[in-house]
mmCIF file with all atom_site columns, C-alpha atoms in Angstrom:
data_model
loop_
_atom_site.group_PDB
_atom_site.id
_atom_site.type_symbol
_atom_site.label_atom_id
_atom_site.label_alt_id
_atom_site.label_comp_id
_atom_site.label_asym_id
_atom_site.label_entity_id
_atom_site.label_seq_id
_atom_site.pdbx_PDB_ins_code
_atom_site.Cartn_x
_atom_site.Cartn_y
_atom_site.Cartn_z
_atom_site.occupancy
_atom_site.B_iso_or_equiv
_atom_site.pdbx_formal_charge
_atom_site.auth_seq_id
_atom_site.auth_comp_id
_atom_site.auth_asym_id
_atom_site.auth_atom_id
_atom_site.pdbx_PDB_model_num
ATOM 1   C CA . MET A 1 1   ? -29.652 -29.668 10.732  1.00 34.00 ? 121 MET A CA 1
ATOM 2   C CA . ILE A 1 2   ? -27.291 -28.952 7.898   1.00 37.00 ? 122 ILE A CA 1
ATOM 3   C CA . LYS A 1 3   ? -24.614 -26.409 8.737   1.00 37.00 ? 123 LYS A CA 1
ATOM 4   C CA . ASN A 1 4   ? -23.125 -23.977 6.237   1.00 41.00 ? 124 ASN A CA 1
ATOM 5   C CA . SER A 1 5   ? -19.433 -24.622 6.528   1.00 46.00 ? 125 SER A CA 1
ATOM 6   C CA . LYS A 1 6   ? -18.490 -21.068 5.349   1.00 52.00 ? 126 LYS A CA 1
ATOM 7   C CA . THR A 1 7   ? -20.705 -19.593 8.022   1.00 52.00 ? 127 THR A CA 1
ATOM 8   C CA . ASP A 1 8   ? -19.268 -21.966 10.638  1.00 59.00 ? 128 ASP A CA 1
ATOM 9   C CA . VAL A 1 9   ? -15.748 -20.910 9.726   1.00 62.00 ? 129 VAL A CA 1
ATOM 10  C CA . ARG A 1 10  ? -16.633 -17.197 9.731   1.00 70.00 ? 130 ARG A CA 1
ATOM 11  C CA . GLN A 1 11  ? -17.985 -17.635 13.220  1.00 83.00 ? 131 GLN A CA 1
ATOM 12  C CA . SER A 1 12  ? -14.482 -18.686 14.236  1.00 94.00 ? 132 SER A CA 1
ATOM 13  C CA . ILE A 1 13  ? -12.986 -15.422 12.966  1.00 97.00 ? 133 ILE A CA 1
ATOM 14  C CA . THR A 1 14  ? -13.053 -12.123 14.775  1.00 97.00 ? 134 THR A CA 1
ATOM 15  C CA . LEU A 1 15  ? -12.086 -8.923  12.965  1.00 98.00 ? 135 LEU A CA 1
ATOM 16  C CA . ARG A 1 16  ? -11.538 -5.615  14.692  1.00 98.00 ? 136 ARG A CA 1
ATOM 17  C CA . ARG A 1 17  ? -9.773  -2.312  14.132  1.00 98.00 ? 137 ARG A CA 1
ATOM 18  C CA . ALA A 1 18  ? -6.338  -2.292  15.849  1.00 98.00 ? 138 ALA A CA 1
ATOM 19  C CA . THR A 1 19  ? -5.701  -0.004  18.777  1.00 98.00 ? 139 THR A CA 1
ATOM 20  C CA . ARG A 1 20  ? -2.408  1.138   20.312  1.00 98.00 ? 140 ARG A CA 1
ATOM 21  C CA . ALA A 1 21  ? -2.635  -1.705  22.744  1.00 98.00 ? 141 ALA A CA 1
ATOM 22  C CA . ASP A 1 22  ? -2.481  -4.064  19.723  1.00 98.00 ? 142 ASP A CA 1
ATOM 23  C CA . ALA A 1 23  ? 0.856   -2.579  18.478  1.00 98.00 ? 143 ALA A CA 1
ATOM 24  C CA . PRO A 1 24  ? 3.061   -5.566  19.593  1.00 98.00 ? 144 PRO A CA 1
ATOM 25  C CA . GLY A 1 25  ? 0.852   -8.071  17.788  1.00 98.00 ? 145 GLY A CA 1
ATOM 26  C CA . LEU A 1 26  ? 0.652   -5.870  14.680  1.00 98.00 ? 146 LEU A CA 1
ATOM 27  C CA . LEU A 1 27  ? 4.376   -5.449  14.667  1.00 98.00 ? 147 LEU A CA 1
ATOM 28  C CA . HIS A 1 28  ? 4.901   -9.210  14.950  1.00 98.00 ? 148 HIS A CA 1
ATOM 29  C CA . LEU A 1 29  ? 2.678   -9.718  11.875  1.00 98.00 ? 149 LEU A CA 1
ATOM 30  C CA . ILE A 1 30  ? 4.523   -6.963  9.928   1.00 98.00 ? 150 ILE A CA 1
ATOM 31  C CA . VAL A 1 31  ? 7.818   -8.636  10.630  1.00 98.00 ? 151 VAL A CA 1
ATOM 32  C CA . ALA A 1 32  ? 6.299   -12.015 9.577   1.00 98.00 ? 152 ALA A CA 1
ATOM 33  C CA . LEU A 1 33  ? 5.153   -10.473 6.298   1.00 98.00 ? 153 LEU A CA 1
ATOM 34  C CA . ALA A 1 34  ? 8.684   -9.082  5.674   1.00 98.00 ? 154 ALA A CA 1
ATOM 35  C CA . GLU A 1 35  ? 10.041  -12.575 6.168   1.00 97.00 ? 155 GLU A CA 1
ATOM 36  C CA . PHE A 1 36  ? 7.409   -14.070 3.780   1.00 96.00 ? 156 PHE A CA 1
ATOM 37  C CA . GLU A 1 37  ? 8.320   -11.429 1.162   1.00 95.00 ? 157 GLU A CA 1
ATOM 38  C CA . LYS A 1 38  ? 12.102  -11.975 1.799   1.00 94.00 ? 158 LYS A CA 1
ATOM 39  C CA . LEU A 1 39  ? 12.538  -8.337  2.774   1.00 95.00 ? 159 LEU A CA 1
ATOM 40  C CA . ALA A 1 40  ? 14.241  -6.669  5.692   1.00 97.00 ? 160 ALA A CA 1
ATOM 41  C CA . PRO A 1 41  ? 11.779  -6.120  8.543   1.00 98.00 ? 161 PRO A CA 1
ATOM 42  C CA . PRO A 1 42  ? 11.262  -2.589  10.037  1.00 98.00 ? 162 PRO A CA 1
ATOM 43  C CA . ASP A 1 43  ? 14.021  -1.738  12.472  1.00 98.00 ? 163 ASP A CA 1
ATOM 44  C CA . ALA A 1 44  ? 13.317  -0.385  15.929  1.00 98.00 ? 164 ALA A CA 1
ATOM 45  C CA . ALA A 1 45  ? 13.041  3.241   14.777  1.00 98.00 ? 165 ALA A CA 1
ATOM 46  C CA . ALA A 1 46  ? 10.619  2.211   11.924  1.00 98.00 ? 166 ALA A CA 1
ATOM 47  C CA . GLN A 1 47  ? 8.577   0.131   14.356  1.00 98.00 ? 167 GLN A CA 1
ATOM 48  C CA . GLN A 1 48  ? 8.210   3.181   16.597  1.00 98.00 ? 168 GLN A CA 1
ATOM 49  C CA . ARG A 1 49  ? 7.140   5.290   13.568  1.00 98.00 ? 169 ARG A CA 1
ATOM 50  C CA . LEU A 1 50  ? 4.582   2.602   12.628  1.00 98.00 ? 170 LEU A CA 1
ATOM 51  C CA . ILE A 1 51  ? 3.060   2.886   16.077  1.00 98.00 ? 171 ILE A CA 1
ATOM 52  C CA . GLU A 1 52  ? 2.933   6.659   16.031  1.00 98.00 ? 172 GLU A CA 1
ATOM 53  C CA . ASP A 1 53  ? 1.668   6.835   12.435  1.00 98.00 ? 173 ASP A CA 1
ATOM 54  C CA . GLY A 1 54  ? -1.012  4.224   12.988  1.00 98.00 ? 174 GLY A CA 1
ATOM 55  C CA . PHE A 1 55  ? -2.283  5.280   16.431  1.00 98.00 ? 175 PHE A CA 1
ATOM 56  C CA . GLY A 1 56  ? -1.234  8.911   16.873  1.00 96.00 ? 176 GLY A CA 1
ATOM 57  C CA . PRO A 1 57  ? -3.357  11.920  16.179  1.00 95.00 ? 177 PRO A CA 1
ATOM 58  C CA . PRO A 1 58  ? -4.181  11.925  13.346  1.00 95.00 ? 178 PRO A CA 1
ATOM 59  C CA . PRO A 1 59  ? -3.564  8.319   12.277  1.00 97.00 ? 179 PRO A CA 1
ATOM 60  C CA . ARG A 1 60  ? -1.956  8.095   8.851   1.00 98.00 ? 180 ARG A CA 1
ATOM 61  C CA . PHE A 1 61  ? -3.364  4.614   8.213   1.00 98.00 ? 181 PHE A CA 1
ATOM 62  C CA . GLU A 1 62  ? -5.729  2.150   9.806   1.00 98.00 ? 182 GLU A CA 1
ATOM 63  C CA . SER A 1 63  ? -5.139  -1.461  10.563  1.00 98.00 ? 183 SER A CA 1
ATOM 64  C CA . TRP A 1 64  ? -7.519  -4.348  11.023  1.00 98.00 ? 184 TRP A CA 1
ATOM 65  C CA . LEU A 1 65  ? -6.668  -7.531  12.886  1.00 98.00 ? 185 LEU A CA 1
ATOM 66  C CA . ALA A 1 66  ? -8.027  -11.047 12.336  1.00 98.00 ? 186 ALA A CA 1
ATOM 67  C CA . PHE A 1 67  ? -8.177  -13.504 15.219  1.00 98.00 ? 187 PHE A CA 1
ATOM 68  C CA . TRP A 1 68  ? -8.801  -17.250 14.943  1.00 97.00 ? 188 TRP A CA 1
ATOM 69  C CA . ARG A 1 69  ? -11.236 -18.624 17.500  1.00 94.00 ? 189 ARG A CA 1
ATOM 70  C CA . ASP A 1 70  ? -10.331 -17.465 21.050  1.00 91.00 ? 190 ASP A CA 1
ATOM 71  C CA . GLU A 1 71  ? -6.679  -17.022 20.355  1.00 94.00 ? 191 GLU A CA 1
ATOM 72  C CA . PRO A 1 72  ? -5.351  -13.823 22.129  1.00 95.00 ? 192 PRO A CA 1
ATOM 73  C CA . GLU A 1 73  ? -2.850  -13.012 19.417  1.00 97.00 ? 193 GLU A CA 1
ATOM 74  C CA . PRO A 1 74  ? -3.864  -11.816 15.908  1.00 98.00 ? 194 PRO A CA 1
ATOM 75  C CA . ALA A 1 75  ? -3.244  -14.288 13.075  1.00 98.00 ? 195 ALA A CA 1
ATOM 76  C CA . GLY A 1 76  ? -3.614  -11.736 10.248  1.00 98.00 ? 196 GLY A CA 1
ATOM 77  C CA . TYR A 1 77  ? -3.875  -8.041  9.457   1.00 98.00 ? 197 TYR A CA 1
ATOM 78  C CA . ALA A 1 78  ? -4.647  -5.452  6.818   1.00 98.00 ? 198 ALA A CA 1
ATOM 79  C CA . ILE A 1 79  ? -3.301  -1.921  6.630   1.00 98.00 ? 199 ILE A CA 1
ATOM 80  C CA . LEU A 1 80  ? -5.225  0.571   4.515   1.00 98.00 ? 200 LEU A CA 1
ATOM 81  C CA . PHE A 1 81  ? -5.606  4.262   3.929   1.00 98.00 ? 201 PHE A CA 1
ATOM 82  C CA . GLU A 1 82  ? -7.455  6.601   1.545   1.00 98.00 ? 202 GLU A CA 1
ATOM 83  C CA . THR A 1 83  ? -6.074  8.282   -1.521  1.00 98.00 ? 203 THR A CA 1
ATOM 84  C CA . TYR A 1 84  ? -8.220  10.442  -3.874  1.00 98.00 ? 204 TYR A CA 1
ATOM 85  C CA . SER A 1 85  ? -9.140  10.126  -7.545  1.00 97.00 ? 205 SER A CA 1
ATOM 86  C CA . SER A 1 86  ? -9.486  13.482  -9.149  1.00 98.00 ? 206 SER A CA 1
ATOM 87  C CA . PHE A 1 87  ? -11.110 11.913  -12.206 1.00 97.00 ? 207 PHE A CA 1
ATOM 88  C CA . LEU A 1 88  ? -13.751 9.999   -10.312 1.00 98.00 ? 208 LEU A CA 1
ATOM 89  C CA . ALA A 1 89  ? -14.019 12.764  -7.637  1.00 98.00 ? 209 ALA A CA 1
ATOM 90  C CA . ARG A 1 90  ? -14.135 10.019  -5.029  1.00 98.00 ? 210 ARG A CA 1
ATOM 91  C CA . PRO A 1 91  ? -11.757 8.516   -2.462  1.00 98.00 ? 211 PRO A CA 1
ATOM 92  C CA . THR A 1 92  ? -9.820  5.357   -3.305  1.00 98.00 ? 212 THR A CA 1
ATOM 93  C CA . LEU A 1 93  ? -9.223  2.822   -0.551  1.00 98.00 ? 213 LEU A CA 1
ATOM 94  C CA . TYR A 1 94  ? -5.639  1.673   -0.833  1.00 98.00 ? 214 TYR A CA 1
ATOM 95  C CA . LEU A 1 95  ? -4.761  -1.727  0.729   1.00 98.00 ? 215 LEU A CA 1
ATOM 96  C CA . GLU A 1 96  ? -1.074  -1.494  1.698   1.00 98.00 ? 216 GLU A CA 1
ATOM 97  C CA . ASP A 1 97  ? -0.803  -4.900  3.362   1.00 98.00 ? 217 ASP A CA 1
ATOM 98  C CA . ILE A 1 98  ? -2.907  -8.035  3.821   1.00 98.00 ? 218 ILE A CA 1
ATOM 99  C CA . PHE A 1 99  ? -1.252  -10.981 5.526   1.00 98.00 ? 219 PHE A CA 1
ATOM 100 C CA . VAL A 1 100 ? -2.189  -14.111 7.396   1.00 98.00 ? 220 VAL A CA 1
ATOM 101 C CA . LEU A 1 101 ? 0.336   -16.208 9.318   1.00 98.00 ? 221 LEU A CA 1
ATOM 102 C CA . PRO A 1 102 ? 1.280   -19.365 7.357   1.00 96.00 ? 222 PRO A CA 1
ATOM 103 C CA . GLU A 1 103 ? 0.056   -21.708 10.199  1.00 96.00 ? 223 GLU A CA 1
ATOM 104 C CA . THR A 1 104 ? -3.471  -20.173 10.021  1.00 96.00 ? 224 THR A CA 1
ATOM 105 C CA . ARG A 1 105 ? -3.911  -19.930 6.273   1.00 96.00 ? 225 ARG A CA 1
ATOM 106 C CA . GLY A 1 106 ? -6.748  -21.780 4.591   1.00 94.00 ? 226 GLY A CA 1
ATOM 107 C CA . ARG A 1 107 ? -9.251  -20.893 7.388   1.00 96.00 ? 227 ARG A CA 1
ATOM 108 C CA . GLY A 1 108 ? -10.799 -17.817 5.721   1.00 96.00 ? 228 GLY A CA 1
ATOM 109 C CA . LEU A 1 109 ? -9.015  -15.096 7.644   1.00 97.00 ? 229 LEU A CA 1
ATOM 110 C CA . GLY A 1 110 ? -7.545  -13.530 4.519   1.00 97.00 ? 230 GLY A CA 1
ATOM 111 C CA . SER A 1 111 ? -10.927 -13.579 2.835   1.00 96.00 ? 231 SER A CA 1
ATOM 112 C CA . ALA A 1 112 ? -12.540 -12.111 5.861   1.00 97.00 ? 232 ALA A CA 1
ATOM 113 C CA . LEU A 1 113 ? -9.988  -9.241  6.013   1.00 98.00 ? 233 LEU A CA 1
ATOM 114 C CA . LEU A 1 114 ? -10.409 -8.552  2.228   1.00 98.00 ? 234 LEU A CA 1
ATOM 115 C CA . ASP A 1 115 ? -14.225 -8.606  2.608   1.00 97.00 ? 235 ASP A CA 1
ATOM 116 C CA . GLN A 1 116 ? -13.906 -6.062  5.417   1.00 98.00 ? 236 GLN A CA 1
ATOM 117 C CA . CYS A 1 117 ? -11.813 -3.792  3.271   1.00 98.00 ? 237 CYS A CA 1
ATOM 118 C CA . ILE A 1 118 ? -14.284 -4.069  0.386   1.00 98.00 ? 238 ILE A CA 1
ATOM 119 C CA . ARG A 1 119 ? -17.179 -3.222  2.813   1.00 98.00 ? 239 ARG A CA 1
ATOM 120 C CA . LEU A 1 120 ? -15.253 -0.225  4.130   1.00 98.00 ? 240 LEU A CA 1
ATOM 121 C CA . ALA A 1 121 ? -14.627 0.987   0.530   1.00 98.00 ? 241 ALA A CA 1
ATOM 122 C CA . GLN A 1 122 ? -18.373 0.679   -0.204  1.00 98.00 ? 242 GLN A CA 1
ATOM 123 C CA . GLU A 1 123 ? -19.419 2.396   3.066   1.00 98.00 ? 243 GLU A CA 1
ATOM 124 C CA . ARG A 1 124 ? -17.022 5.289   2.443   1.00 98.00 ? 244 ARG A CA 1
ATOM 125 C CA . GLY A 1 125 ? -18.277 5.855   -1.134  1.00 98.00 ? 245 GLY A CA 1
ATOM 126 C CA . CYS A 1 126 ? -14.929 4.961   -2.668  1.00 98.00 ? 246 CYS A CA 1
ATOM 127 C CA . GLY A 1 127 ? -14.757 4.911   -6.474  1.00 98.00 ? 247 GLY A CA 1
ATOM 128 C CA . ARG A 1 128 ? -12.271 2.045   -6.374  1.00 98.00 ? 248 ARG A CA 1
ATOM 129 C CA . MET A 1 129 ? -10.013 -0.027  -4.220  1.00 98.00 ? 249 MET A CA 1
ATOM 130 C CA . GLU A 1 130 ? -6.387  -0.618  -5.160  1.00 98.00 ? 250 GLU A CA 1
ATOM 131 C CA . TRP A 1 131 ? -3.364  -2.668  -4.018  1.00 97.00 ? 251 TRP A CA 1
ATOM 132 C CA . THR A 1 132 ? -0.238  -4.219  -5.410  1.00 96.00 ? 252 THR A CA 1
ATOM 133 C CA . CYS A 1 133 ? 0.806   -7.812  -5.417  1.00 95.00 ? 253 CYS A CA 1
ATOM 134 C CA . LEU A 1 134 ? 4.207   -9.302  -5.904  1.00 94.00 ? 254 LEU A CA 1
ATOM 135 C CA . ASP A 1 135 ? 4.725   -10.948 -9.308  1.00 94.00 ? 255 ASP A CA 1
ATOM 136 C CA . TRP A 1 136 ? 5.652   -14.331 -7.718  1.00 95.00 ? 256 TRP A CA 1
ATOM 137 C CA . ASN A 1 137 ? 2.528   -14.449 -5.437  1.00 95.00 ? 257 ASN A CA 1
ATOM 138 C CA . THR A 1 138 ? 0.322   -16.312 -7.911  1.00 96.00 ? 258 THR A CA 1
ATOM 139 C CA . LYS A 1 139 ? -2.024  -17.779 -5.281  1.00 94.00 ? 259 LYS A CA 1
ATOM 140 C CA . ALA A 1 140 ? -2.950  -14.202 -4.249  1.00 95.00 ? 260 ALA A CA 1
ATOM 141 C CA . GLN A 1 141 ? -3.290  -13.094 -7.873  1.00 96.00 ? 261 GLN A CA 1
ATOM 142 C CA . CYS A 1 142 ? -5.814  -15.963 -8.543  1.00 96.00 ? 262 CYS A CA 1
ATOM 143 C CA . VAL A 1 143 ? -7.876  -14.890 -5.478  1.00 95.00 ? 263 VAL A CA 1
ATOM 144 C CA . TYR A 1 144 ? -7.901  -11.243 -6.590  1.00 96.00 ? 264 TYR A CA 1
ATOM 145 C CA . GLU A 1 145 ? -8.887  -12.062 -10.142 1.00 96.00 ? 265 GLU A CA 1
ATOM 146 C CA . LYS A 1 146 ? -11.669 -14.410 -8.956  1.00 96.00 ? 266 LYS A CA 1
ATOM 147 C CA . LEU A 1 147 ? -13.113 -11.324 -7.129  1.00 95.00 ? 267 LEU A CA 1
ATOM 148 C CA . GLY A 1 148 ? -13.168 -9.401  -10.370 1.00 96.00 ? 268 GLY A CA 1
ATOM 149 C CA . ALA A 1 149 ? -10.089 -7.266  -9.699  1.00 97.00 ? 269 ALA A CA 1
ATOM 150 C CA . ARG A 1 150 ? -8.069  -6.718  -12.759 1.00 95.00 ? 270 ARG A CA 1
ATOM 151 C CA . ARG A 1 151 ? -4.354  -6.410  -13.051 1.00 95.00 ? 271 ARG A CA 1
ATOM 152 C CA . LEU A 1 152 ? -3.394  -3.075  -14.555 1.00 95.00 ? 272 LEU A CA 1
ATOM 153 C CA . SER A 1 153 ? -0.945  -3.197  -17.381 1.00 93.00 ? 273 SER A CA 1
ATOM 154 C CA . GLU A 1 154 ? -1.239  0.357   -18.593 1.00 95.00 ? 274 GLU A CA 1
ATOM 155 C CA . TRP A 1 155 ? 0.164   1.851   -15.393 1.00 93.00 ? 275 TRP A CA 1
ATOM 156 C CA . PHE A 1 156 ? 3.613   1.532   -14.022 1.00 92.00 ? 276 PHE A CA 1
ATOM 157 C CA . LEU A 1 157 ? 4.476   1.888   -10.333 1.00 91.00 ? 277 LEU A CA 1
ATOM 158 C CA . TYR A 1 158 ? 7.295   4.335   -9.582  1.00 94.00 ? 278 TYR A CA 1
ATOM 159 C CA . ARG A 1 159 ? 9.036   4.850   -6.364  1.00 94.00 ? 279 ARG A CA 1
ATOM 160 C CA . LEU A 1 160 ? 11.413  7.435   -4.929  1.00 96.00 ? 280 LEU A CA 1
ATOM 161 C CA . ASP A 1 161 ? 13.176  6.109   -1.923  1.00 95.00 ? 281 ASP A CA 1
ATOM 162 C CA . ARG A 1 162 ? 13.995  8.294   1.153   1.00 95.00 ? 282 ARG A CA 1
ATOM 163 C CA . ALA A 1 163 ? 17.625  8.933   -0.010  1.00 97.00 ? 283 ALA A CA 1
ATOM 164 C CA . ASN A 1 164 ? 16.417  10.375  -3.251  1.00 97.00 ? 284 ASN A CA 1
ATOM 165 C CA . ILE A 1 165 ? 13.662  12.367  -1.656  1.00 97.00 ? 285 ILE A CA 1
ATOM 166 C CA . GLU A 1 166 ? 16.300  13.953  0.686   1.00 97.00 ? 286 GLU A CA 1
ATOM 167 C CA . ARG A 1 167 ? 18.654  14.574  -2.254  1.00 96.00 ? 287 ARG A CA 1
ATOM 168 C CA . LEU A 1 168 ? 15.998  16.174  -4.422  1.00 97.00 ? 288 LEU A CA 1
ATOM 169 C CA . ALA A 1 169 ? 14.558  18.268  -1.593  1.00 96.00 ? 289 ALA A CA 1
ATOM 170 C CA . LYS A 1 170 ? 18.039  19.566  -0.780  1.00 95.00 ? 290 LYS A CA 1
ATOM 171 C CA . SER A 1 171 ? 18.740  20.387  -4.382  1.00 92.00 ? 291 SER A CA 1
ATOM 172 C CA . SER A 1 172 ? 15.459  22.259  -4.756  1.00 87.00 ? 292 SER A CA 1
ATOM 173 C CA . GLN A 1 173 ? 16.258  24.355  -1.664  1.00 85.00 ? 293 GLN A CA 1
ATOM 174 C CA . ASN A 1 174 ? 19.492  25.459  -3.375  1.00 77.00 ? 294 ASN A CA 1
ATOM 175 C CA . SER A 1 175 ? 17.837  26.378  -6.687  1.00 71.00 ? 295 SER A CA 1
ATOM 176 C CA . PRO A 1 176 ? 17.485  30.045  -7.590  1.00 70.00 ? 296 PRO A CA 1
ATOM 177 C CA . SER A 1 177 ? 13.708  29.913  -7.837  1.00 65.00 ? 297 SER A CA 1
ATOM 178 C CA . ASN A 1 178 ? 13.356  29.675  -4.049  1.00 55.00 ? 298 ASN A CA 1
#
């Protein structure tokens, strides 16, 4: 009997939506992603907010975990949430994070997580799925482009950090129009 190696590998992967009980494993993966991206990991207060935002009523995001074989700890994760496109009049599935621990890469966990996100977007009637990718992560860029995702050049990502949000909110409270 000839075995399909992709099917065999997929049978070694378990995906499931994370629960509050999975918070320590999810936080471990988020810290590992921060290290991979050479960023500061979430501090204790941010980790507590992550738990409340992901598992409190109502959850602000959902997370999916990938397990390799019968390992008790997750080897990868994806965090996603919905936004909305007024022009398409449909939700957009936004993929905030997708990450697999370096020691378990090359086994299909990342592909399985990405496939799950694509299925969720299809099931939910999303008009599109979006995410960002660091400019130096060319391996991921190649994977995304092979899927048919296109890199947007006509849109620029803007960000207001918390300090500027606070500053602007405070200045708008003091404006005469309020």
